[in-house]
Coordinates of C-alpha atoms in Angstrom, one line a residue:
M64 CA -50.4 -57.8 20.1
I65 CA -47.4 -58.7 18.0
Q66 CA -48.7 -59.8 14.6
Q67 CA -46.9 -62.4 12.6
L68 CA -45.9 -61.9 8.9
S69 CA -48.0 -63.7 6.4
A70 CA -46.2 -65.8 3.8
T71 CA -49.1 -65.9 1.4
E72 CA -51.6 -63.1 1.8
P73 CA -50.3 -59.8 3.2
T74 CA -52.9 -57.4 4.5
P75 CA -52.6 -53.7 5.5
A76 CA -52.2 -52.5 9.0
E77 CA -54.1 -53.7 12.0
M78 CA -54.3 -51.9 15.3
E79 CA -53.0 -53.5 18.4
P80 CA -53.1 -51.8 21.8
D81 CA -49.5 -52.5 22.3
A82 CA -48.9 -51.3 18.8
T83 CA -45.4 -52.6 18.5
R84 CA -45.8 -52.4 14.8
V85 CA -47.3 -49.8 12.6
R86 CA -47.8 -52.2 9.7
F87 CA -49.5 -55.3 10.8
R88 CA -49.9 -58.6 8.9
H89 CA -50.8 -62.0 10.3
R90 CA -50.7 -65.6 9.5
P91 CA -52.9 -68.4 11.0
R92 CA -51.9 -69.0 14.7
T93 CA -50.7 -72.3 15.8
T94 CA -52.8 -74.4 18.1
P95 CA -52.4 -73.1 21.6
T96 CA -50.6 -75.3 24.1
P97 CA -51.3 -75.0 27.8
G98 CA -49.2 -72.1 29.1
G99 CA -47.5 -71.5 25.8
P100 CA -47.0 -68.3 23.9
A101 CA -50.0 -68.8 21.6
Q102 CA -52.3 -69.0 24.6
R103 CA -50.8 -65.8 26.1
A104 CA -51.4 -64.1 22.7
Q105 CA -55.0 -65.3 22.8
W106 CA -55.8 -63.6 26.2
A107 CA -54.1 -60.4 25.1
D108 CA -56.1 -60.3 21.9
A109 CA -59.3 -61.0 23.9
A110 CA -58.4 -58.1 26.2
K111 CA -57.9 -55.9 23.2
G112 CA -61.2 -56.9 21.8
V113 CA -63.0 -56.0 25.0
C114 CA -61.1 -52.7 25.3
I115 CA -62.1 -51.6 21.8
I116 CA -65.7 -52.5 22.5
L117 CA -65.6 -50.4 25.7
V118 CA -64.1 -47.5 23.8
V119 CA -66.8 -47.5 21.2
L120 CA -69.6 -48.1 23.7
W121 CA -68.4 -45.2 25.8
H122 CA -68.4 -42.8 22.8
V123 CA -71.8 -44.1 21.8
V124 CA -73.3 -43.5 25.2
M125 CA -71.7 -40.1 25.8
K126 CA -71.9 -38.6 22.3
N127 CA -75.2 -40.0 21.0
Y128 CA -77.3 -41.9 23.5
L129 CA -77.3 -39.3 26.3
Q130 CA -78.0 -36.5 23.7
V131 CA -81.3 -38.1 22.7
D132 CA -84.4 -36.6 24.2
W133 CA -85.7 -39.6 26.1
H134 CA -89.2 -39.1 27.5
I135 CA -89.9 -42.5 29.0
G136 CA -90.2 -41.6 32.6
V137 CA -87.5 -44.0 33.9
P138 CA -83.8 -43.2 34.4
V139 CA -82.4 -45.9 32.1
P140 CA -80.2 -43.4 30.1
G141 CA -78.6 -42.3 33.3
L142 CA -77.9 -45.9 34.3
W143 CA -76.0 -46.4 31.1
G144 CA -73.9 -43.4 31.7
T145 CA -73.1 -44.6 35.2
L146 CA -72.2 -48.0 34.0
G147 CA -69.8 -46.6 31.4
E148 CA -68.1 -44.6 34.1
Q149 CA -67.3 -47.8 36.0
F150 CA -65.0 -48.9 33.2
L151 CA -63.0 -45.7 33.0
P152 CA -60.2 -46.9 35.3
L153 CA -60.0 -50.1 33.3
R154 CA -60.3 -49.3 29.6
M155 CA -57.3 -47.3 28.7
P156 CA -55.0 -48.5 31.5
L157 CA -55.5 -52.0 30.4
F158 CA -54.9 -51.0 26.7
F159 CA -51.6 -49.4 27.6
T160 CA -50.5 -52.2 29.9
I161 CA -50.8 -54.6 27.0
S162 CA -49.1 -52.1 24.7
G163 CA -46.2 -52.1 27.1
V164 CA -46.1 -55.9 27.3
F165 CA -45.7 -56.2 23.6
A166 CA -43.3 -53.3 23.3
A167 CA -40.6 -55.1 25.3
N168 CA -38.8 -56.4 22.2
A169 CA -39.4 -53.4 20.0
V170 CA -37.6 -50.9 22.3
H171 CA -34.4 -52.9 22.0
R172 CA -34.2 -52.6 18.2
P173 CA -32.0 -50.0 16.6
W174 CA -33.1 -46.4 16.8
R175 CA -33.6 -46.2 13.0
V176 CA -36.1 -49.0 13.2
V177 CA -38.0 -47.7 16.3
A178 CA -38.0 -44.1 15.0
R179 CA -39.6 -45.0 11.7
A180 CA -41.7 -48.1 12.4
R181 CA -43.0 -47.0 15.8
I182 CA -42.6 -43.3 16.4
A183 CA -42.9 -41.8 12.9
G184 CA -45.5 -44.5 12.1
F185 CA -47.9 -43.6 14.9
L186 CA -47.4 -39.9 14.4
Y187 CA -48.2 -40.3 10.7
L188 CA -51.4 -42.2 11.5
Y189 CA -52.3 -39.6 14.1
A190 CA -51.8 -36.6 11.8
L191 CA -53.5 -38.3 8.8
W192 CA -56.6 -39.3 10.7
L193 CA -56.8 -36.1 12.6
L194 CA -57.3 -34.3 9.3
I195 CA -59.9 -36.8 8.3
H196 CA -61.7 -36.5 11.6
T197 CA -61.6 -32.7 11.5
A198 CA -63.2 -32.7 8.0
V199 CA -66.0 -35.1 8.9
L200 CA -66.8 -33.6 12.3
A201 CA -67.1 -30.2 10.7
A202 CA -70.2 -31.5 9.0
V203 CA -71.7 -32.7 12.3
P204 CA -71.3 -29.7 14.6
Q205 CA -74.0 -31.1 17.0
L206 CA -71.9 -34.1 18.0
P207 CA -70.4 -33.3 21.5
T208 CA -66.7 -34.0 21.0
D209 CA -63.4 -32.3 20.8
R210 CA -62.7 -30.8 17.4
A211 CA -60.5 -28.2 15.8
S212 CA -62.5 -25.3 14.5
S213 CA -59.6 -23.2 13.3
A214 CA -56.1 -23.6 11.9
L215 CA -54.6 -22.7 15.3
G216 CA -56.9 -25.3 17.0
L217 CA -55.7 -27.9 14.5
L218 CA -52.1 -27.0 15.1
E219 CA -52.7 -27.3 18.9
Q220 CA -54.2 -30.8 18.4
L221 CA -51.3 -31.8 16.2
T222 CA -48.7 -30.7 18.9
I223 CA -49.6 -30.2 22.5
T224 CA -53.3 -31.1 23.1
P225 CA -54.1 -34.4 21.3
S226 CA -57.6 -35.1 19.9
N227 CA -59.9 -38.1 20.3
L228 CA -57.1 -40.0 18.5
W229 CA -54.7 -39.4 21.4
Y230 CA -54.0 -43.1 21.8
L231 CA -51.8 -43.0 18.6
Y232 CA -50.1 -39.8 19.8
A233 CA -49.4 -41.4 23.2
L234 CA -47.9 -44.5 21.7
A235 CA -45.4 -42.4 19.7
L236 CA -44.5 -40.4 22.8
Y237 CA -44.3 -43.5 25.0
F238 CA -42.1 -45.4 22.6
T239 CA -39.7 -42.4 22.4
I240 CA -39.5 -42.3 26.2
A241 CA -39.1 -46.1 26.5
K242 CA -36.4 -46.2 23.9
A243 CA -34.5 -43.2 25.2
T244 CA -34.5 -44.4 28.8
R245 CA -34.1 -48.2 28.2
R246 CA -30.9 -48.4 30.2
A247 CA -32.2 -46.4 33.2
P248 CA -33.2 -48.1 36.4
R249 CA -36.8 -49.1 36.3
A250 CA -37.7 -47.5 39.6
L251 CA -36.4 -44.1 38.3
L252 CA -38.9 -44.3 35.5
L253 CA -41.9 -45.9 37.2
A254 CA -41.9 -43.6 40.2
P255 CA -42.0 -40.3 38.2
A256 CA -44.6 -41.8 35.8
A257 CA -46.8 -42.9 38.8
A258 CA -46.4 -39.4 40.3
L259 CA -47.4 -37.8 37.0
S260 CA -50.4 -40.0 36.8
A261 CA -51.5 -39.2 40.3
V262 CA -51.0 -35.4 39.8
A263 CA -53.0 -35.4 36.6
A264 CA -55.8 -37.5 38.0
A265 CA -56.0 -35.2 41.0
G266 CA -56.5 -32.2 38.7
L267 CA -53.2 -30.6 39.8
L268 CA -52.1 -30.1 36.2
D269 CA -53.8 -28.2 33.4
T270 CA -55.2 -31.0 31.2
P271 CA -57.3 -29.5 28.3
G272 CA -58.5 -31.9 25.6
N273 CA -57.0 -35.3 26.1
R274 CA -53.8 -34.4 27.9
A275 CA -55.1 -36.0 31.1
G276 CA -55.1 -39.5 29.5
L277 CA -51.7 -38.8 28.0
Y278 CA -50.3 -38.0 31.5
Q279 CA -52.1 -40.7 33.4
N280 CA -51.3 -43.8 31.2
L281 CA -47.5 -43.6 30.8
V282 CA -47.1 -45.5 34.0
F283 CA -49.2 -48.4 32.7
F284 CA -47.3 -48.6 29.5
L285 CA -44.0 -48.7 31.4
A286 CA -45.4 -51.3 33.8
G287 CA -46.4 -53.5 30.9
L288 CA -42.9 -53.1 29.5
F289 CA -41.0 -53.8 32.7
L290 CA -43.3 -56.4 34.3
R291 CA -44.0 -58.4 31.2
P292 CA -43.0 -61.8 32.7
R293 CA -45.1 -61.3 35.8
I294 CA -48.1 -60.2 33.7
H295 CA -47.8 -63.3 31.5
R296 CA -47.6 -65.5 34.6
W297 CA -50.6 -63.8 36.1
A298 CA -52.6 -64.4 32.9
T299 CA -51.6 -68.0 32.4
T300 CA -52.2 -69.0 36.0
A301 CA -55.4 -67.0 36.5
N302 CA -58.3 -69.1 37.7
R303 CA -61.9 -68.6 38.6
R304 CA -61.0 -67.9 42.3
R305 CA -58.7 -65.1 41.3
L306 CA -61.3 -63.7 39.0
V307 CA -63.9 -63.6 41.7
L308 CA -61.4 -62.0 44.1
T309 CA -60.2 -59.4 41.6
T310 CA -63.7 -58.6 40.6
A311 CA -64.7 -58.1 44.2
G312 CA -61.6 -55.9 44.8
Y313 CA -62.3 -53.7 41.8
A314 CA -66.0 -53.4 42.7
L315 CA -65.3 -52.5 46.3
A316 CA -62.6 -49.9 45.2
L317 CA -65.1 -48.3 42.8
A318 CA -67.8 -48.2 45.5
A319 CA -65.5 -46.8 48.1
M320 CA -64.1 -44.1 45.8
A321 CA -67.7 -43.1 44.8
A322 CA -68.9 -43.1 48.4
A323 CA -66.1 -40.9 49.6
G324 CA -66.0 -38.7 46.5
A325 CA -62.3 -39.6 46.3
Q326 CA -61.9 -39.5 42.5
R327 CA -59.7 -36.4 42.8
W328 CA -57.8 -37.5 45.9
F329 CA -54.1 -37.8 45.2
G330 CA -53.2 -41.3 44.1
V331 CA -56.7 -42.8 44.4
W332 CA -57.5 -43.0 40.7
P333 CA -54.2 -44.6 39.7
A334 CA -54.6 -47.1 42.5
V335 CA -58.1 -48.1 41.4
S336 CA -56.8 -48.3 37.8
V337 CA -54.1 -50.8 39.0
L338 CA -56.8 -53.0 40.6
A339 CA -58.8 -52.6 37.3
V340 CA -55.9 -53.8 35.2
I341 CA -55.3 -56.8 37.5
F342 CA -58.9 -57.7 37.2
G343 CA -58.9 -57.1 33.5
I344 CA -56.0 -59.5 32.8
A345 CA -57.6 -62.2 34.9
A346 CA -60.9 -61.7 33.2
A347 CA -59.3 -61.8 29.7
A348 CA -57.5 -65.0 30.6
Q349 CA -60.7 -66.6 31.5
L350 CA -62.5 -65.4 28.4
A351 CA -59.7 -66.7 26.2
R352 CA -60.4 -70.2 27.6
W353 CA -64.0 -70.0 26.7
S354 CA -63.8 -70.5 22.9
A355 CA -67.4 -69.4 22.2
L356 CA -66.6 -65.9 23.4
G357 CA -62.9 -65.7 23.6
E358 CA -62.2 -66.5 20.0
P359 CA -64.5 -63.8 18.5
L360 CA -63.1 -61.3 21.0
A361 CA -59.5 -62.3 20.0
R362 CA -60.3 -61.9 16.3
L363 CA -61.7 -58.5 17.0
G364 CA -58.7 -57.6 19.1
R365 CA -56.4 -58.3 16.1
I366 CA -58.2 -55.7 14.0
T367 CA -58.6 -52.7 16.3
L368 CA -56.8 -50.1 14.3
P369 CA -59.6 -49.6 11.7
I370 CA -62.2 -49.6 14.4
Y371 CA -60.2 -47.0 16.5
V372 CA -59.6 -44.5 13.7
I373 CA -62.9 -44.9 11.8
H374 CA -65.5 -45.3 14.5
M375 CA -65.8 -41.6 15.4
P376 CA -66.6 -40.4 11.9
V377 CA -69.1 -43.2 11.5
L378 CA -70.7 -42.4 14.8
A379 CA -70.8 -38.7 13.9
L380 CA -72.7 -39.5 10.7
L381 CA -75.1 -41.9 12.5
H382 CA -75.6 -39.2 15.2
R383 CA -76.7 -36.7 12.5
L384 CA -79.0 -39.3 11.0
L385 CA -80.6 -40.7 14.2
L386 CA -80.7 -38.0 16.8
V387 CA -83.9 -36.2 15.7
P388 CA -85.9 -39.3 14.6
V389 CA -85.1 -41.2 17.8
S390 CA -85.9 -38.1 19.9
E391 CA -89.3 -37.8 18.2
L392 CA -90.4 -41.4 18.8
G393 CA -93.4 -41.9 21.0
R394 CA -93.0 -42.9 24.6
S395 CA -93.9 -46.6 24.0
A396 CA -91.5 -46.9 21.0
Q397 CA -88.7 -45.3 23.0
G398 CA -89.4 -47.7 25.9
L399 CA -88.8 -50.6 23.6
I400 CA -85.4 -49.5 22.5
V401 CA -84.0 -47.5 25.4
L402 CA -82.3 -50.4 27.1
G403 CA -80.6 -52.0 24.2
Y404 CA -80.0 -49.0 22.0
P405 CA -76.3 -48.4 23.1
V406 CA -75.5 -52.1 22.5
L407 CA -77.1 -52.2 19.1
L408 CA -75.5 -48.9 18.0
T409 CA -72.1 -50.0 19.3
G410 CA -72.4 -53.1 17.1
V411 CA -73.5 -51.1 14.1
V412 CA -70.6 -48.7 14.5
I413 CA -68.0 -51.4 14.8
G414 CA -69.5 -53.3 11.9
L415 CA -69.6 -50.2 9.6
S416 CA -66.1 -49.3 10.6
L417 CA -64.8 -52.7 9.6
A418 CA -66.8 -52.5 6.3
V419 CA -65.3 -49.1 5.5
H420 CA -61.9 -50.6 6.3
R421 CA -62.5 -53.4 3.8
G422 CA -63.7 -51.0 1.2
L423 CA -60.6 -48.8 1.6
L424 CA -58.3 -51.8 1.3
A425 CA -60.2 -52.9 -1.9
A426 CA -59.6 -49.3 -3.2
R427 CA -55.9 -49.7 -2.5
A428 CA -55.9 -47.2 0.3
G429 CA -53.8 -49.2 2.7
W430 CA -51.7 -46.1 3.2
L431 CA -54.5 -44.9 5.5
F432 CA -53.5 -47.6 7.9
A433 CA -49.7 -47.8 7.7
L434 CA -46.8 -45.5 7.0
P435 CA -45.9 -45.9 3.3
G436 CA -42.4 -46.9 2.3
P437 CA -40.1 -49.9 2.5
R438 CA -40.6 -52.4 5.3
R439 CA -38.4 -55.4 4.7
G440 CA -35.4 -53.8 6.4
E441 CA -37.5 -52.7 9.4
A442 CA -38.8 -56.2 9.8
T443 CA -35.3 -57.6 10.0
G444 CA -34.1 -54.9 12.3

């Protein structure tokens, strides 16, 4: 997710799951060569595109779709909820693995560069958009999501219990850990991070709000950071046979975990997430080679910041607008939309988020997507 500097048309920040930069600009990519860096960037961007779609789809299903009063006589809404749950071990672990892959160079830069461009930058975005989310969500109290309802609650979300924007908070924390421990043996970092992930997934730690995600995904960020060459090799050499095998492995692991009720067994959830990441990288590599789908996903993957920070307020306002009318539709009308509703609303939310982003940039509000201040020295650091 490293964006390249544009020599002609600078644009404000874009979000990348690795988020190795807080201000993002890009120039046209060179034509990919087999096995070359451009091809590797394409699969990573395609993976980011899939991940952000899954993030929005999950929020659409859980916070709007399942809140609608469906009276159609068939359990389609429950099937959408079940389908969304199957991607939980994949979505954020893959996001953070790619984040770690692209953080490899950044953590070796001087502390002054990392502290401002990465740590302070992500904390700035987190705090700023937390305030925006808090204000918007206060107007839609019926949306089922974490929100601060008092000054103390807001302070808690700013410090120890991150909000729905926890990905930004996590990146700031993970960059700090990676930079501070860059000379330590890798095993001494990966082993405690894996143990923390297993402990949190097993429910052995108090994890209010989004602390569970914070605890569980450090190991994937560090794995991406330390195993970058192997991950690139896996992506560039992935073929259909590997995709079939990894898909089967992931599906069997999900089925076994569900059948045994082992989601809370120590170490099971992180292990399934590892399989999910291996599958996700192989799948992204295959998608990137299919230009009809891979190129649109890669383009989406290069602009994930505005979608990530804007989609929840947009969804909240749409929820307020749609919940009652959709719930009051007749049985036949609901039957026509129940299956495709989450997909359609996901597309609308993503489209509106990008439209809001373009409008804000036109209004010279780029400071909403990047830490204001000088950048040239950071880029050369």
